[in-house]
Short mmCIF file of C-alpha atoms in Angstrom, two decimals:
data_model
loop_
_atom_site.label_atom_id
_atom_site.label_comp_id
_atom_site.label_asym_id
_atom_site.label_seq_id
_atom_site.Cartn_x
_atom_site.Cartn_y
_atom_site.Cartn_z
CA MET A 324 115.68 156.32 90.56
CA LYS A 325 116.92 153.45 88.40
CA THR A 326 117.21 151.23 91.47
CA VAL A 327 113.59 151.95 92.48
CA LYS A 328 112.33 151.18 88.95
CA LEU A 329 114.44 148.04 88.77
CA SER A 330 113.12 146.93 92.18
CA LYS A 331 109.53 147.50 91.02
CA ILE A 332 110.17 145.49 87.86
CA VAL A 333 111.73 142.61 89.83
CA LEU A 334 108.88 142.72 92.35
CA GLY A 335 106.32 142.74 89.54
CA LEU A 336 107.97 139.78 87.82
CA SER A 337 108.15 137.89 91.13
CA VAL A 338 104.44 138.41 91.76
CA MET A 339 103.61 137.25 88.21
CA LEU A 340 105.84 134.18 88.62
CA LEU A 341 104.23 133.24 91.92
CA ALA A 342 100.76 133.77 90.46
CA ASN A 343 101.62 131.54 87.51
CA LEU A 344 102.95 128.84 89.84
CA GLY A 345 99.70 129.00 91.81
CA LEU A 346 97.66 128.75 88.60
CA ALA A 347 99.77 125.82 87.44
CA GLN A 348 99.08 124.06 90.74
CA ASP A 349 95.34 124.83 90.45
CA LYS A 350 95.31 123.52 86.86
CA LYS A 351 97.13 120.36 87.98
CA MET A 352 94.47 119.80 90.67
CA MET A 353 91.69 120.43 88.13
CA LYS A 354 93.17 117.90 85.70
CA GLU A 355 93.29 115.16 88.31
CA ASP A 356 90.63 112.45 88.15
CA THR A 357 88.79 113.40 91.33
CA LYS A 358 85.75 111.89 92.99
CA MET A 359 83.30 113.79 95.15
CA VAL A 360 82.99 112.49 98.70
CA GLY A 361 81.08 114.37 101.35
CA GLY A 362 80.75 117.41 99.12
CA ALA A 363 84.50 117.71 98.49
CA ALA A 364 86.74 116.70 95.62
CA MET A 365 89.20 113.97 96.58
CA TYR A 366 92.54 114.51 94.85
CA PRO A 367 94.76 111.53 93.95
CA SER A 368 97.80 113.72 94.63
CA LYS A 369 96.79 114.12 98.30
CA ASN A 370 97.13 111.48 101.00
CA ILE A 371 94.29 109.77 102.85
CA VAL A 372 94.19 112.24 105.74
CA GLU A 373 94.54 115.34 103.55
CA ASN A 374 91.48 114.27 101.58
CA ALA A 375 89.39 112.86 104.45
CA VAL A 376 89.49 116.11 106.44
CA ASN A 377 87.59 117.81 103.59
CA SER A 378 84.71 115.33 103.50
CA LYS A 379 81.74 116.51 105.55
CA ASP A 380 80.57 112.86 105.61
CA HIS A 381 83.70 111.68 107.43
CA THR A 382 84.07 114.09 110.36
CA THR A 383 83.52 111.29 112.91
CA LEU A 384 86.13 109.10 111.22
CA VAL A 385 88.63 111.97 111.14
CA ALA A 386 88.00 112.71 114.84
CA ALA A 387 88.51 109.03 115.63
CA VAL A 388 91.77 108.86 113.63
CA LYS A 389 93.04 111.90 115.54
CA ALA A 390 91.96 110.50 118.93
CA ALA A 391 93.66 107.18 118.11
CA GLU A 392 96.83 109.03 117.08
CA LEU A 393 96.84 107.35 113.66
CA VAL A 394 97.17 110.53 111.56
CA ASP A 395 100.90 110.01 110.93
CA VAL A 396 100.33 106.40 109.90
CA LEU A 397 97.62 107.31 107.37
CA GLN A 398 99.76 110.15 106.02
CA SER A 399 102.73 107.83 105.51
CA GLU A 400 103.72 106.32 102.18
CA GLY A 401 101.56 103.21 102.51
CA PRO A 402 99.98 102.10 100.32
CA PHE A 403 96.75 101.44 102.19
CA THR A 404 93.21 100.48 101.27
CA VAL A 405 90.72 102.05 103.66
CA PHE A 406 87.09 101.03 104.00
CA ALA A 407 85.95 104.45 105.29
CA PRO A 408 82.68 104.53 107.27
CA THR A 409 80.58 107.68 106.96
CA ASN A 410 79.15 109.69 109.85
CA ALA A 411 75.83 107.92 109.20
CA ALA A 412 77.63 104.58 109.59
CA PHE A 413 78.92 105.61 113.02
CA ASP A 414 75.40 106.79 113.92
CA LYS A 415 74.15 103.20 113.44
CA LEU A 416 76.27 102.03 116.39
CA PRO A 417 74.55 101.74 119.78
CA MET A 418 74.19 105.13 121.49
CA GLY A 419 77.33 106.15 123.36
CA THR A 420 79.67 103.77 121.50
CA VAL A 421 81.56 106.49 119.64
CA ASP A 422 81.85 108.72 122.72
CA THR A 423 83.20 105.76 124.71
CA LEU A 424 85.74 104.85 122.03
CA LEU A 425 86.97 108.45 121.79
CA LYS A 426 87.93 108.53 125.48
CA PRO A 427 91.72 108.54 126.04
CA GLU A 428 91.55 105.39 128.18
CA ASN A 429 90.05 103.49 125.20
CA LYS A 430 92.68 104.58 122.65
CA GLU A 431 94.00 101.03 122.12
CA GLN A 432 90.51 99.67 121.43
CA LEU A 433 89.81 102.58 119.05
CA GLN A 434 93.07 101.90 117.22
CA THR A 435 92.06 98.25 116.78
CA VAL A 436 88.64 99.22 115.38
CA LEU A 437 90.15 101.75 112.96
CA LYS A 438 92.97 99.44 111.82
CA TYR A 439 90.31 96.81 111.15
CA HIS A 440 89.12 99.09 108.31
CA VAL A 441 92.61 99.24 106.77
CA VAL A 442 94.27 96.75 104.44
CA ALA A 443 97.94 96.85 103.45
CA GLY A 444 98.38 97.62 99.75
CA LYS A 445 96.27 99.44 97.20
CA TRP A 446 93.27 97.28 96.29
CA ASN A 447 91.03 98.88 93.69
CA ALA A 448 87.47 97.66 93.04
CA LYS A 449 88.51 95.62 89.99
CA GLU A 450 91.10 93.71 92.03
CA ILE A 451 88.60 93.03 94.81
CA LEU A 452 86.02 91.83 92.27
CA ASN A 453 88.65 89.51 90.74
CA LEU A 454 89.38 88.06 94.18
CA ILE A 455 85.66 87.55 94.81
CA GLU A 456 85.34 85.74 91.48
CA LYS A 457 88.39 83.55 92.15
CA GLY A 458 87.04 82.75 95.63
CA ASP A 459 83.70 81.46 94.30
CA GLY A 460 81.81 84.55 95.43
CA LYS A 461 83.84 85.52 98.49
CA ALA A 462 87.26 87.02 99.16
CA VAL A 463 88.84 86.94 102.61
CA ILE A 464 90.97 90.02 103.20
CA ASN A 465 93.49 90.42 106.04
CA THR A 466 93.35 93.76 107.83
CA VAL A 467 96.16 95.74 109.44
CA SER A 468 94.65 94.95 112.87
CA GLY A 469 95.20 91.21 112.29
CA GLY A 470 91.54 90.42 111.63
CA THR A 471 89.76 89.48 108.43
CA LEU A 472 87.02 90.96 106.29
CA THR A 473 85.04 89.06 103.69
CA ALA A 474 84.20 90.83 100.44
CA TRP A 475 81.29 89.61 98.33
CA LYS A 476 78.95 90.82 95.64
CA LYS A 477 75.17 91.17 95.51
CA GLY A 478 73.92 92.31 92.12
CA LYS A 479 76.22 95.16 91.12
CA ASP A 480 77.06 96.09 94.73
CA VAL A 481 80.12 95.02 96.71
CA TYR A 482 79.78 94.35 100.43
CA VAL A 483 82.33 93.76 103.16
CA THR A 484 81.39 91.58 106.14
CA ASP A 485 83.19 91.71 109.48
CA GLU A 486 84.04 88.79 111.77
CA ASN A 487 80.73 89.27 113.61
CA GLY A 488 78.62 88.83 110.47
CA ASN A 489 77.77 92.53 110.04
CA SER A 490 77.96 93.84 106.48
CA ALA A 491 78.81 97.21 105.00
CA LYS A 492 77.98 98.21 101.45
CA VAL A 493 80.64 99.99 99.39
CA THR A 494 78.84 103.19 98.36
CA ILE A 495 81.76 104.92 96.61
CA ALA A 496 84.64 102.83 95.28
CA ASP A 497 88.10 103.72 94.02
CA VAL A 498 88.69 107.10 95.64
CA ASN A 499 92.38 107.20 94.77
CA GLN A 500 94.91 108.79 97.11
CA SER A 501 98.65 109.41 96.85
CA ASN A 502 99.19 106.64 99.41
CA GLY A 503 96.40 104.22 98.55
CA VAL A 504 92.68 104.09 97.91
CA ILE A 505 89.50 104.66 99.88
CA HIS A 506 86.25 102.74 99.49
CA VAL A 507 83.42 104.52 101.32
CA VAL A 508 81.19 102.15 103.30
CA ASP A 509 77.80 102.61 104.96
CA SER A 510 78.48 100.70 108.20
CA VAL A 511 81.25 100.42 110.77
CA LEU A 512 83.05 97.08 110.70
CA LEU A 513 84.00 95.54 114.04
CA PRO A 514 86.57 92.87 114.81
CA LYS A 515 85.63 89.82 116.84
CA ALA A 516 85.76 90.72 120.53
#
């Protein structure tokens, strides 16, 4: 009898302990300075991929990252700065472009396009604005793909222009991640062919 009661007490304490650990984790997540992207909170304690998969505005980007086999890279320590195009940004591309890029035989090209949106290091909006100011209105940024992007400001908005002269507006800046930062952009940036 005593053993059964003792087992119930230990079991009860274990359940309470686990529940408290879960609540502590939930409270930690609630205390984090999150930003809403695509209807989901982006947690600074999660990595780029862990957050991006929850954004309903970035399903095309997530599918592309998976098809390009870049998930492990974007889950690594980094840090990375990602200019993350929304689904609407991908929709602006000529019809069939995304489907073509997602084909296995085009994986290398897809990797190049995606890496063109990634910069080594964690560059928050303030740092980018400082670079723009120091560069007399423009800041040239080297991407992981080996290309360059040019950041500039129009009014209060920051834009990034690709090597082809196409510009993307930063619509949500400083979405902090455990391995870098995301800046949401409204157009896909393409390296020079």
